[in-house]
């Protein structure tokens, strides 16, 4: 007999999550049922293996966090696949009762698919991030080719290798692909892959535990060091010194370093000059949002790996509506795959439009074009539209340009990356900087806000 029952916590967690997540997301992913409890876990029935995988990836930690807040206890969430689909074979219950309580069946079990040659996994790298599933397109071909060269010949030409760009554009994937390939090529080399945050925390712990030499030895003796999201180092002064010495040690002995960052290193504020110059020393590549053809190629590859059969017109519709980044493209496919799993129906254009309605809406720009905004600003300040989008840096032009970017950010849904492209192929950080600048000016002189509102009024009428 099972004496544990955490169903009240579960019900409350679901109630709260239904308020916190958007309705569409909640109804799509939380079509799941409480099954039973054990001493330290809650067992949940889900409709399919696909669903189980996605929940584990996307929501498990969120649910567990919520359960911890509610119960004060670290409860694990375990998913079992419900129903008579093929997947249940590896969870096959002998009868209903054993299905509910048999702990053994609830252990994580690998999916029994025949595997092509066993690849040895590096403990800090994900095998989801390889070159073989990295689609090379207009936005990343230089970066990807350099990355392949580095994996095959680390520490020689491009050191360090700095990959930068906005969210979801494939920085982590590319960095880990280098690690995976290098690990395959040189299994005896010491490769370390960390996020900048993990790296910093480890440093703080080492100081705290007075175990600094172990930390130093670990990082200064690697053959390849991969550090994700180095913008995290901003403002961490003590650590920046340590990073500087690690960098020099590795650089001097020809060890490969790869970094990712959400902007060019030159735009990292609160970073010591000497460290910034180190990050910039080797090869810098930026990842841009993919163009239409690349978006189609990415969608095709990803749909195939999800075993999702999509008509061309559906691919086209997604590629036209979602232009931001690869992560957003992926999430449309995962939503469609969930629909197929749950309903057993196939995807037509009408179905896709309906199921993806919320996602598409999120990316729909308010009915104002950038040109329209630029024209209104140019009328107001009596400068030409070409100058606003152009390269001139005189004060007379830069100010209206910043105002135009500010307004575009206020009244459209374009991302800073997209706005950068619209405003004469500038970097997204230039847009961020402009918006910040105007915000500061408004604080100093609130009448500027009135001017901006007047221009917005002109745009809308
Ligand atoms: P970033 O680190 O830049 O925020 P990620 O590397 O996490 O972005 O990429 C987001 C998602 O998009 C990941 O699931 C990744 O596998 C996928 N992805 C990014 N670029 C590509 C690409 N060129 N081909 C295939 N998948 C990609
Ligand atoms: Mg990343």
Tab-separated table of C-alpha atoms and ligand atoms in Angstrom:
chain	number	residue	atom	x	y	z
A	1	UNK	CA	0.000	0.000	0.000
A	2	UNK	CA	1.191	3.420	-0.879
A	3	UNK	CA	1.082	5.694	2.152
A	4	UNK	CA	2.326	8.812	0.434
A	5	UNK	CA	-0.031	11.233	-1.153
A	6	UNK	CA	1.190	14.551	-2.488
A	7	UNK	CA	-1.801	15.152	-4.721
A	8	UNK	CA	-2.764	18.379	-2.926
A	9	UNK	CA	0.625	19.884	-3.725
A	10	UNK	CA	0.303	18.709	-7.268
A	11	UNK	CA	-3.148	20.237	-7.691
A	12	UNK	CA	-2.030	23.531	-6.260
A	13	UNK	CA	1.136	23.553	-8.391
A	14	UNK	CA	-0.988	23.004	-11.503
A	15	UNK	CA	-3.405	25.723	-10.473
A	16	UNK	CA	-0.590	28.209	-10.029
A	17	UNK	CA	1.174	27.228	-13.232
A	18	UNK	CA	-2.077	27.620	-15.174
A	19	UNK	CA	-2.044	31.245	-14.067
A	20	UNK	CA	1.629	31.829	-14.668
A	21	UNK	CA	2.049	30.256	-18.096
A	22	UNK	CA	0.147	31.444	-21.125
A	23	UNK	CA	-3.146	29.646	-21.732
A	24	UNK	CA	-2.061	28.111	-24.976
A	25	UNK	CA	1.140	26.737	-23.509
A	26	UNK	CA	-0.610	25.397	-20.459
A	27	UNK	CA	-3.386	23.638	-22.349
A	28	UNK	CA	-0.859	22.174	-24.755
A	29	UNK	CA	1.577	20.751	-22.234
A	30	UNK	CA	-0.316	20.197	-19.018
A	31	UNK	CA	-2.767	17.694	-20.304
A	32	UNK	CA	-1.302	15.372	-17.658
A	33	UNK	CA	-2.687	13.486	-14.705
A	34	UNK	CA	-1.556	12.845	-11.186
A	35	UNK	CA	-1.050	9.117	-10.762
A	36	UNK	CA	0.494	8.378	-7.379
A	37	UNK	CA	3.193	9.358	-4.911
A	38	UNK	CA	6.205	7.681	-3.373
A	39	UNK	CA	8.214	8.939	-0.438
A	40	UNK	CA	10.095	11.515	-2.446
A	41	UNK	CA	8.365	11.683	-5.789
A	42	UNK	CA	5.157	12.298	-7.627
A	43	UNK	CA	4.258	10.081	-10.535
A	44	UNK	CA	2.447	11.646	-13.435
A	45	UNK	CA	0.749	10.026	-16.399
A	46	UNK	CA	1.435	11.562	-19.790
A	47	UNK	CA	-0.089	10.644	-23.144
A	48	UNK	CA	3.066	9.665	-25.041
A	49	UNK	CA	6.812	9.266	-25.001
A	50	UNK	CA	7.254	12.383	-27.046
A	51	UNK	CA	5.263	14.288	-24.489
A	52	UNK	CA	7.344	12.805	-21.695
A	53	UNK	CA	10.584	13.912	-23.382
A	54	UNK	CA	9.338	17.429	-23.930
A	55	UNK	CA	7.988	17.793	-20.400
A	56	UNK	CA	11.250	16.554	-18.976
A	57	UNK	CA	13.224	18.988	-21.063
A	58	UNK	CA	11.021	22.038	-20.760
A	59	UNK	CA	8.995	21.853	-17.598
A	60	UNK	CA	10.320	19.353	-15.094
A	61	UNK	CA	12.548	21.772	-13.222
A	62	UNK	CA	9.819	24.411	-13.185
A	63	UNK	CA	7.303	21.952	-11.721
A	64	UNK	CA	9.794	20.633	-9.187
A	65	UNK	CA	10.623	24.164	-8.100
A	66	UNK	CA	6.957	24.917	-7.618
A	67	UNK	CA	6.431	21.707	-5.625
A	68	UNK	CA	9.370	22.623	-3.438
A	69	UNK	CA	7.879	26.047	-2.724
A	70	UNK	CA	4.559	24.477	-1.827
A	71	UNK	CA	5.659	21.435	0.147
A	72	UNK	CA	9.047	22.526	1.459
A	73	UNK	CA	10.298	19.145	0.301
A	74	UNK	CA	12.440	18.178	-2.673
A	75	UNK	CA	9.902	16.131	-4.612
A	76	UNK	CA	10.969	14.602	-7.903
A	77	UNK	CA	8.507	14.407	-10.753
A	78	UNK	CA	8.484	11.162	-12.708
A	79	UNK	CA	6.505	10.695	-15.864
A	80	UNK	CA	4.968	7.457	-17.042
A	81	UNK	CA	3.453	6.993	-20.436
A	82	UNK	CA	-0.224	6.284	-20.340
A	83	UNK	CA	-2.303	4.268	-22.777
A	84	UNK	CA	-1.654	1.593	-25.333
A	85	UNK	CA	0.653	3.254	-27.745
A	86	UNK	CA	3.753	1.463	-28.982
A	87	UNK	CA	5.960	3.292	-26.539
A	88	UNK	CA	4.361	1.638	-23.569
A	89	UNK	CA	6.235	-1.531	-24.451
A	90	UNK	CA	9.163	-0.474	-22.341
A	91	UNK	CA	6.897	0.496	-19.498
A	92	UNK	CA	4.638	-2.457	-20.085
A	93	UNK	CA	2.523	-2.982	-16.988
A	94	UNK	CA	1.468	-6.516	-16.155
A	95	UNK	CA	-1.681	-5.025	-14.726
A	96	UNK	CA	-2.944	-1.605	-13.718
A	97	UNK	CA	-1.835	-1.971	-10.142
A	98	UNK	CA	1.794	-2.768	-10.843
A	99	UNK	CA	1.873	0.109	-13.255
A	100	UNK	CA	0.997	2.473	-10.470
A	101	UNK	CA	3.494	1.373	-7.912
A	102	UNK	CA	6.334	-0.499	-9.518
A	103	UNK	CA	9.299	1.766	-8.846
A	104	UNK	CA	11.504	-0.235	-11.160
A	105	UNK	CA	9.398	0.620	-14.133
A	106	UNK	CA	9.628	4.250	-13.240
A	107	UNK	CA	13.372	4.432	-13.415
A	108	UNK	CA	14.739	6.441	-16.290
A	109	UNK	CA	15.093	3.953	-19.110
A	110	UNK	CA	16.811	4.554	-22.392
A	111	UNK	CA	14.611	4.397	-25.456
A	112	UNK	CA	15.346	1.121	-27.178
A	113	UNK	CA	16.149	2.342	-30.638
A	114	UNK	CA	18.947	0.669	-32.555
A	115	UNK	CA	21.889	3.021	-32.358
A	116	UNK	CA	24.409	3.687	-35.066
A	117	UNK	CA	28.023	3.410	-33.829
A	118	UNK	CA	28.138	4.276	-30.173
A	119	UNK	CA	29.569	7.765	-29.723
A	120	UNK	CA	31.339	8.361	-26.458
A	121	UNK	CA	29.772	11.278	-24.668
A	122	UNK	CA	31.830	13.965	-23.009
A	123	UNK	CA	30.340	14.582	-19.555
A	124	UNK	CA	29.913	18.329	-20.064
A	125	UNK	CA	28.788	18.281	-23.682
A	126	UNK	CA	25.415	17.472	-25.164
A	127	UNK	CA	25.243	15.139	-28.129
A	128	UNK	CA	22.307	17.200	-29.382
A	129	UNK	CA	24.837	19.810	-30.412
A	130	UNK	CA	26.958	18.470	-33.236
A	131	UNK	CA	28.099	19.672	-36.642
A	132	UNK	CA	26.053	16.975	-38.325
A	133	UNK	CA	22.799	18.568	-37.162
A	134	UNK	CA	23.951	22.170	-37.497
A	135	UNK	CA	22.368	23.655	-40.594
A	136	UNK	CA	24.807	25.879	-42.410
A	137	UNK	CA	23.180	28.842	-44.133
A	138	UNK	CA	23.699	32.455	-45.080
A	139	UNK	CA	23.820	33.548	-41.456
A	140	UNK	CA	26.513	31.270	-40.123
A	141	UNK	CA	28.601	29.711	-42.872
A	142	UNK	CA	31.808	31.550	-42.030
A	143	UNK	CA	31.380	30.835	-38.326
A	144	UNK	CA	30.561	27.168	-38.926
A	145	UNK	CA	33.504	26.579	-41.248
A	146	UNK	CA	35.921	28.225	-38.860
A	147	UNK	CA	34.458	26.111	-36.063
A	148	UNK	CA	35.015	22.895	-37.999
A	149	UNK	CA	38.611	23.921	-38.704
A	150	UNK	CA	39.172	24.567	-35.004
A	151	UNK	CA	37.744	21.208	-33.959
A	152	UNK	CA	40.074	19.461	-36.384
A	153	UNK	CA	43.112	21.509	-35.543
A	154	UNK	CA	42.715	23.125	-32.140
A	155	UNK	CA	45.078	25.774	-30.855
A	156	UNK	CA	46.647	26.598	-34.169
A	157	UNK	CA	45.095	29.341	-36.225
A	158	UNK	CA	42.077	30.818	-34.530
A	159	UNK	CA	42.746	31.320	-30.877
A	160	UNK	CA	40.681	32.348	-29.064
A	161	UNK	CA	37.541	31.849	-31.107
A	162	UNK	CA	34.763	34.219	-30.080
A	163	UNK	CA	31.218	33.562	-31.272
A	164	UNK	CA	28.738	36.358	-30.679
A	165	UNK	CA	25.121	37.133	-31.574
A	166	UNK	CA	21.601	37.448	-30.153
A	167	UNK	CA	19.647	34.745	-28.338
A	168	UNK	CA	18.663	31.501	-30.026
A	169	UNK	CA	20.995	31.984	-32.980
A	170	UNK	CA	23.116	28.908	-32.320
A	171	UNK	CA	26.094	30.092	-30.261
A	172	UNK	CA	25.913	27.327	-27.666
A	173	UNK	CA	25.238	24.730	-30.337
A	174	UNK	CA	28.283	25.762	-32.355
A	175	UNK	CA	30.567	25.926	-29.337
A	176	UNK	CA	29.508	22.490	-28.107
A	177	UNK	CA	29.816	21.068	-31.628
A	178	UNK	CA	33.472	22.126	-31.570
A	179	UNK	CA	33.866	20.344	-28.233
A	180	UNK	CA	32.138	17.181	-29.422
A	181	UNK	CA	34.149	16.974	-32.621
A	182	UNK	CA	37.444	17.694	-30.851
A	183	UNK	CA	36.591	15.033	-28.270
A	184	UNK	CA	35.978	12.541	-31.056
A	185	UNK	CA	39.217	13.537	-32.821
A	186	UNK	CA	41.374	13.674	-29.700
A	187	UNK	CA	39.804	11.504	-26.995
A	188	UNK	CA	42.793	11.882	-24.695
A	189	UNK	CA	42.847	15.647	-24.638
A	190	UNK	CA	41.386	17.403	-21.657
A	191	UNK	CA	38.372	19.448	-22.726
A	192	UNK	CA	36.371	21.574	-20.315
A	193	UNK	CA	33.055	23.163	-21.210
A	194	UNK	CA	31.386	25.511	-18.721
A	195	UNK	CA	29.061	28.455	-18.693
A	196	UNK	CA	30.628	31.689	-17.515
A	197	UNK	CA	28.316	31.504	-14.540
A	198	UNK	CA	29.450	28.006	-13.525
A	199	UNK	CA	33.037	29.062	-13.998
A	200	UNK	CA	32.580	32.086	-11.732
A	201	UNK	CA	30.743	30.073	-9.081
A	202	UNK	CA	33.474	27.484	-9.036
A	203	UNK	CA	36.005	30.245	-8.517
A	204	UNK	CA	34.005	31.721	-5.640
A	205	UNK	CA	33.691	28.298	-3.997
A	206	UNK	CA	37.400	27.677	-4.410
A	207	UNK	CA	38.188	30.941	-2.643
A	208	UNK	CA	35.637	30.191	0.026
A	209	UNK	CA	36.950	26.669	0.635
A	210	UNK	CA	40.559	27.830	0.457
A	211	UNK	CA	41.099	25.308	-2.297
A	212	UNK	CA	42.337	27.682	-4.881
A	213	UNK	CA	45.267	25.693	-6.188
A	214	UNK	CA	42.975	22.837	-7.267
A	215	UNK	CA	40.845	25.305	-9.195
A	216	UNK	CA	43.895	26.886	-10.772
A	217	UNK	CA	45.392	23.540	-11.743
A	218	UNK	CA	42.145	22.370	-13.233
A	219	UNK	CA	41.665	25.322	-15.552
A	220	UNK	CA	45.263	26.037	-16.411
A	221	UNK	CA	45.989	22.480	-17.478
A	222	UNK	CA	43.244	21.999	-20.054
A	223	UNK	CA	43.835	21.449	-23.751
A	224	UNK	CA	40.602	23.103	-24.779
A	225	UNK	CA	38.479	25.493	-22.765
A	226	UNK	CA	34.932	26.326	-23.871
A	227	UNK	CA	33.152	29.098	-21.963
A	228	UNK	CA	29.549	29.989	-22.792
A	229	UNK	CA	28.031	33.460	-22.322
A	230	UNK	CA	31.047	35.479	-21.211
A	231	UNK	CA	28.909	38.634	-20.921
A	232	UNK	CA	28.263	37.176	-17.465
A	233	UNK	CA	31.804	38.260	-16.499
A	234	UNK	CA	30.805	41.918	-16.604
A	235	UNK	CA	31.116	43.473	-13.155
A	236	UNK	CA	32.869	40.417	-11.689
A	237	UNK	CA	36.125	42.204	-11.089
A	238	UNK	CA	37.879	39.710	-8.845
A	239	UNK	CA	37.107	36.942	-11.220
A	240	UNK	CA	38.218	38.907	-14.268
A	241	UNK	CA	41.764	38.887	-12.912
A	242	UNK	CA	41.654	35.125	-12.552
A	243	UNK	CA	40.220	34.739	-16.063
A	244	UNK	CA	43.017	36.959	-17.350
A	245	UNK	CA	45.729	34.717	-15.862
A	246	UNK	CA	44.002	31.556	-17.036
A	247	UNK	CA	43.745	33.051	-20.485
A	248	UNK	CA	47.431	33.931	-20.618
A	249	UNK	CA	48.502	30.512	-19.389
A	250	UNK	CA	46.441	28.728	-22.006
A	251	UNK	CA	47.273	31.142	-24.782
A	252	UNK	CA	50.985	30.928	-24.165
A	253	UNK	CA	50.921	27.159	-24.319
A	254	UNK	CA	48.827	27.122	-27.507
A	255	UNK	CA	45.653	25.679	-25.967
A	256	UNK	CA	42.408	26.377	-27.763
A	257	UNK	CA	39.816	28.636	-26.174
A	258	UNK	CA	36.280	29.206	-27.429
A	259	UNK	CA	33.946	31.832	-26.003
A	260	UNK	CA	30.388	32.866	-26.730
A	261	UNK	CA	28.891	36.248	-25.965
A	262	UNK	CA	25.621	38.055	-26.672
A	263	UNK	CA	27.459	41.045	-28.179
A	264	UNK	CA	30.882	41.917	-29.560
A	265	UNK	CA	33.491	41.975	-26.793
A	266	UNK	CA	34.197	45.624	-27.596
A	267	UNK	CA	30.731	46.410	-26.240
A	268	UNK	CA	31.121	44.638	-22.942
A	269	UNK	CA	31.019	47.280	-20.283
A	270	UNK	CA	32.639	46.871	-16.913
A	271	UNK	CA	35.230	44.507	-18.218
A	272	UNK	CA	38.873	45.344	-17.666
A	273	UNK	CA	40.527	46.532	-20.861
A	274	UNK	CA	43.221	43.912	-20.647
A	275	UNK	CA	40.688	41.078	-20.494
A	276	UNK	CA	38.572	42.563	-23.283
A	277	UNK	CA	41.609	42.788	-25.500
A	278	UNK	CA	42.354	39.113	-24.794
A	279	UNK	CA	38.863	38.044	-25.822
A	280	UNK	CA	39.261	40.020	-29.007
A	281	UNK	CA	42.671	38.742	-29.878
A	282	UNK	CA	41.797	35.783	-32.096
A	283	UNK	CA	38.960	35.217	-34.533
A	284	UNK	CA	35.589	36.861	-33.924
A	285	UNK	CA	32.494	35.674	-35.770
A	286	UNK	CA	28.924	36.834	-35.454
A	287	UNK	CA	25.792	34.792	-35.976
A	288	UNK	CA	22.961	36.608	-37.714
A	289	UNK	CA	19.283	35.661	-37.910
A	290	UNK	CA	18.769	33.207	-40.782
A	291	UNK	CA	17.193	34.392	-44.054
A	292	UNK	CA	14.074	32.805	-45.527
A	293	UNK	CA	15.876	29.993	-47.412
A	294	UNK	CA	17.933	29.070	-44.372
A	295	UNK	CA	14.818	29.119	-42.197
A	296	UNK	CA	13.199	26.638	-44.586
A	297	UNK	CA	16.302	24.422	-44.514
A	298	UNK	CA	16.355	24.493	-40.707
A	299	UNK	CA	12.643	23.682	-40.507
A	300	UNK	CA	13.057	20.743	-42.885
A	301	UNK	CA	15.965	19.270	-40.940
A	302	UNK	CA	14.269	19.701	-37.590
A	303	UNK	CA	10.886	18.406	-38.800
A	304	UNK	CA	12.628	15.306	-40.081
A	305	UNK	CA	14.338	14.666	-36.778
A	306	UNK	CA	10.987	15.019	-35.019
A	307	UNK	CA	9.489	12.621	-37.606
A	308	UNK	CA	7.030	15.357	-38.454
A	309	UNK	CA	5.614	15.364	-41.928
A	310	UNK	CA	4.839	18.913	-43.029
A	311	UNK	CA	3.575	20.130	-46.390
A	312	UNK	CA	5.692	22.779	-48.121
A	313	UNK	CA	3.026	25.439	-47.576
A	314	UNK	CA	3.201	24.896	-43.819
A	315	UNK	CA	6.989	25.234	-43.841
A	316	UNK	CA	6.576	28.366	-45.898
A	317	UNK	CA	4.040	29.839	-43.520
A	318	UNK	CA	6.265	29.240	-40.491
A	319	UNK	CA	9.334	30.626	-42.253
A	320	UNK	CA	7.433	33.774	-43.207
A	321	UNK	CA	5.972	34.331	-39.748
A	322	UNK	CA	8.920	33.449	-37.550
A	323	UNK	CA	12.050	35.311	-38.553
A	324	UNK	CA	13.654	35.887	-35.186
A	325	UNK	CA	15.905	32.959	-34.406
A	326	UNK	CA	16.313	29.214	-34.545
A	327	UNK	CA	14.997	28.575	-31.072
A	328	UNK	CA	11.672	30.154	-32.037
A	329	UNK	CA	11.525	28.086	-35.227
A	330	UNK	CA	12.081	24.957	-33.149
A	331	UNK	CA	9.311	25.807	-30.765
A	332	UNK	CA	6.743	25.987	-33.590
A	333	UNK	CA	7.737	22.488	-34.698
A	334	UNK	CA	7.572	21.092	-31.186
A	335	UNK	CA	4.085	22.534	-30.809
A	336	UNK	CA	3.001	20.929	-34.089
A	337	UNK	CA	4.575	17.608	-33.122
A	338	UNK	CA	2.655	17.699	-29.839
A	339	UNK	CA	-0.569	18.324	-31.737
A	340	UNK	CA	0.051	15.298	-33.961
A	341	UNK	CA	0.883	13.167	-30.929
A	342	UNK	CA	-2.202	14.148	-29.033
A	343	UNK	CA	-4.792	14.187	-31.812
A	344	UNK	CA	-3.271	11.684	-34.248
A	345	UNK	CA	-4.220	14.090	-37.058
A	346	UNK	CA	-1.851	15.323	-39.703
A	347	UNK	CA	-0.896	18.948	-40.220
A	348	UNK	CA	-2.515	20.977	-42.980
A	349	UNK	CA	-2.007	24.681	-43.532
A	350	UNK	CA	-5.275	25.523	-41.754
A	351	UNK	CA	-4.425	23.327	-38.788
A	352	UNK	CA	-0.932	24.836	-38.547
A	353	UNK	CA	-2.270	28.382	-38.661
A	354	UNK	CA	-4.755	27.592	-35.973
A	355	UNK	CA	-2.375	25.703	-33.667
A	356	UNK	CA	0.384	28.290	-34.104
A	357	UNK	CA	-1.925	31.295	-33.911
A	358	UNK	CA	-0.563	32.510	-30.579
A	359	UNK	CA	3.033	31.996	-31.578
A	360	UNK	CA	2.552	33.800	-34.897
A	361	UNK	CA	0.773	36.671	-33.171
A	362	UNK	CA	3.686	37.085	-30.858
A	363	UNK	CA	5.889	37.837	-33.872
A	364	UNK	CA	3.434	39.973	-35.807
A	365	UNK	CA	4.581	43.499	-36.086
A	366	UNK	CA	2.164	46.242	-35.328
A	367	UNK	CA	0.953	47.597	-38.599
A	368	UNK	CA	3.710	50.153	-38.916
A	369	UNK	CA	6.699	49.784	-41.147
A	370	UNK	CA	10.143	51.020	-40.226
A	371	UNK	CA	10.153	53.171	-43.352
A	372	UNK	CA	7.038	54.855	-42.115
A	373	UNK	CA	8.723	55.664	-38.811
A	374	UNK	CA	11.896	56.873	-40.507
A	375	UNK	CA	9.849	59.162	-42.771
A	376	UNK	CA	7.980	60.699	-39.834
A	377	UNK	CA	11.191	61.322	-37.924
A	378	UNK	CA	12.910	62.761	-40.975
A	379	UNK	CA	9.960	65.144	-41.536
A	380	UNK	CA	10.094	66.299	-37.969
A	381	UNK	CA	13.840	66.919	-37.813
A	382	UNK	CA	14.217	68.014	-41.441
A	383	UNK	CA	16.900	65.494	-42.305
A	384	UNK	CA	16.739	63.004	-45.175
A	385	UNK	CA	15.552	59.416	-44.697
A	386	UNK	CA	18.750	58.201	-46.360
A	387	UNK	CA	20.799	59.970	-43.721
A	388	UNK	CA	18.788	58.360	-40.935
A	389	UNK	CA	19.472	54.910	-42.311
A	390	UNK	CA	22.964	55.834	-43.482
A	391	UNK	CA	26.387	55.936	-41.920
A	392	UNK	CA	26.866	59.650	-41.131
A	393	UNK	CA	27.842	60.289	-37.566
A	394	UNK	CA	27.261	64.032	-37.188
A	395	UNK	CA	25.188	65.026	-34.196
A	396	UNK	CA	22.510	66.482	-36.465
A	397	UNK	CA	21.864	62.999	-37.911
A	398	UNK	CA	22.707	60.718	-34.998
A	399	UNK	CA	20.069	62.201	-32.711
A	400	UNK	CA	17.099	61.746	-35.113
A	401	UNK	CA	18.417	58.258	-35.902
A	402	UNK	CA	18.384	57.368	-32.207
A	403	UNK	CA	14.885	58.799	-31.873
A	404	UNK	CA	13.716	56.699	-34.837
A	405	UNK	CA	15.173	53.545	-33.281
A	406	UNK	CA	13.621	54.422	-29.964
A	407	UNK	CA	10.182	54.873	-31.514
A	408	UNK	CA	10.534	51.680	-33.541
A	409	UNK	CA	11.333	49.811	-30.349
A	410	UNK	CA	8.332	51.388	-28.622
A	411	UNK	CA	5.642	50.782	-31.200
A	412	UNK	CA	6.680	47.714	-33.150
A	413	UNK	CA	7.492	44.183	-32.146
A	414	UNK	CA	10.768	44.069	-34.046
A	415	UNK	CA	13.679	42.692	-32.077
A	416	UNK	CA	16.782	44.831	-31.676
A	417	UNK	CA	18.549	42.500	-34.111
A	418	UNK	CA	15.866	43.044	-36.757
A	419	UNK	CA	15.885	46.787	-36.149
A	420	UNK	CA	19.653	46.849	-36.558
A	421	UNK	CA	19.209	45.257	-39.971
A	422	UNK	CA	16.447	47.707	-40.912
A	423	UNK	CA	18.529	50.681	-39.844
A	424	UNK	CA	21.273	50.256	-42.364
A	425	UNK	CA	22.695	46.904	-41.237
A	426	UNK	CA	23.727	47.927	-37.756
A	427	UNK	CA	24.429	45.641	-34.848
A	428	UNK	CA	21.645	44.987	-32.316
A	429	UNK	CA	23.757	46.556	-29.589
A	430	UNK	CA	23.705	49.875	-31.474
A	431	UNK	CA	19.920	49.777	-31.231
A	432	UNK	CA	20.087	48.886	-27.532
A	433	UNK	CA	22.513	51.728	-26.991
A	434	UNK	CA	20.275	54.239	-28.831
A	435	UNK	CA	17.220	53.281	-26.813
A	436	UNK	CA	19.218	53.622	-23.603
A	437	UNK	CA	20.587	56.987	-24.682
A	438	UNK	CA	17.125	58.404	-25.432
A	439	UNK	CA	15.804	57.033	-22.141
A	440	UNK	CA	18.576	58.919	-20.365
A	441	UNK	CA	17.855	62.124	-22.269
A	442	UNK	CA	14.159	61.885	-21.422
A	443	UNK	CA	15.073	61.652	-17.765
A	444	UNK	CA	17.124	64.840	-18.069
A	445	UNK	CA	14.577	66.639	-20.192
A	446	UNK	CA	11.014	65.309	-20.007
A	447	UNK	CA	9.906	67.584	-22.861
A	448	UNK	CA	11.656	65.158	-25.195
A	449	UNK	CA	8.972	62.634	-24.342
A	450	UNK	CA	6.346	65.069	-25.633
A	451	UNK	CA	8.227	65.434	-28.897
A	452	UNK	CA	8.408	61.667	-29.263
A	453	UNK	CA	4.732	61.319	-28.553
A	454	UNK	CA	3.954	63.931	-31.173
A	455	UNK	CA	5.973	62.011	-33.775
A	456	UNK	CA	4.243	58.761	-32.817
A	457	UNK	CA	0.924	60.545	-33.237
A	458	UNK	CA	1.988	61.615	-36.739
A	459	UNK	CA	2.960	58.048	-37.561
A	460	UNK	CA	-0.367	56.646	-36.479
A	461	UNK	CA	-2.531	59.168	-38.261
B	1	LIG	P1	22.181	30.593	-28.361
B	1	LIG	O1	23.222	29.921	-27.535
B	1	LIG	O2	22.750	31.477	-29.427
B	1	LIG	O3	21.124	31.296	-27.572
B	1	LIG	P2	21.487	27.890	-29.062
B	1	LIG	O4	22.813	27.388	-29.517
B	1	LIG	O5	21.026	27.472	-27.722
B	1	LIG	O6	21.414	29.480	-29.181
B	1	LIG	O7	20.406	27.496	-30.173
B	1	LIG	C1	19.014	27.492	-29.930
B	1	LIG	C2	18.405	26.250	-30.520
B	1	LIG	O8	18.480	26.319	-31.933
B	1	LIG	C3	19.121	24.989	-30.114
B	1	LIG	O9	18.187	23.959	-29.928
B	1	LIG	C4	20.019	24.682	-31.307
B	1	LIG	O10	20.244	23.293	-31.447
B	1	LIG	C5	19.221	25.204	-32.453
B	1	LIG	N1	20.069	25.722	-33.542
B	1	LIG	C6	20.705	26.913	-33.567
B	1	LIG	N2	21.353	27.089	-34.724
B	1	LIG	C7	21.130	25.976	-35.460
B	1	LIG	C8	21.524	25.559	-36.771
B	1	LIG	N3	22.271	26.329	-37.560
B	1	LIG	N4	21.102	24.352	-37.192
B	1	LIG	C9	20.316	23.587	-36.410
B	1	LIG	N5	19.903	23.923	-35.183
B	1	LIG	C10	20.305	25.104	-34.698
B	2	LIG	MG1	23.456	29.893	-25.469
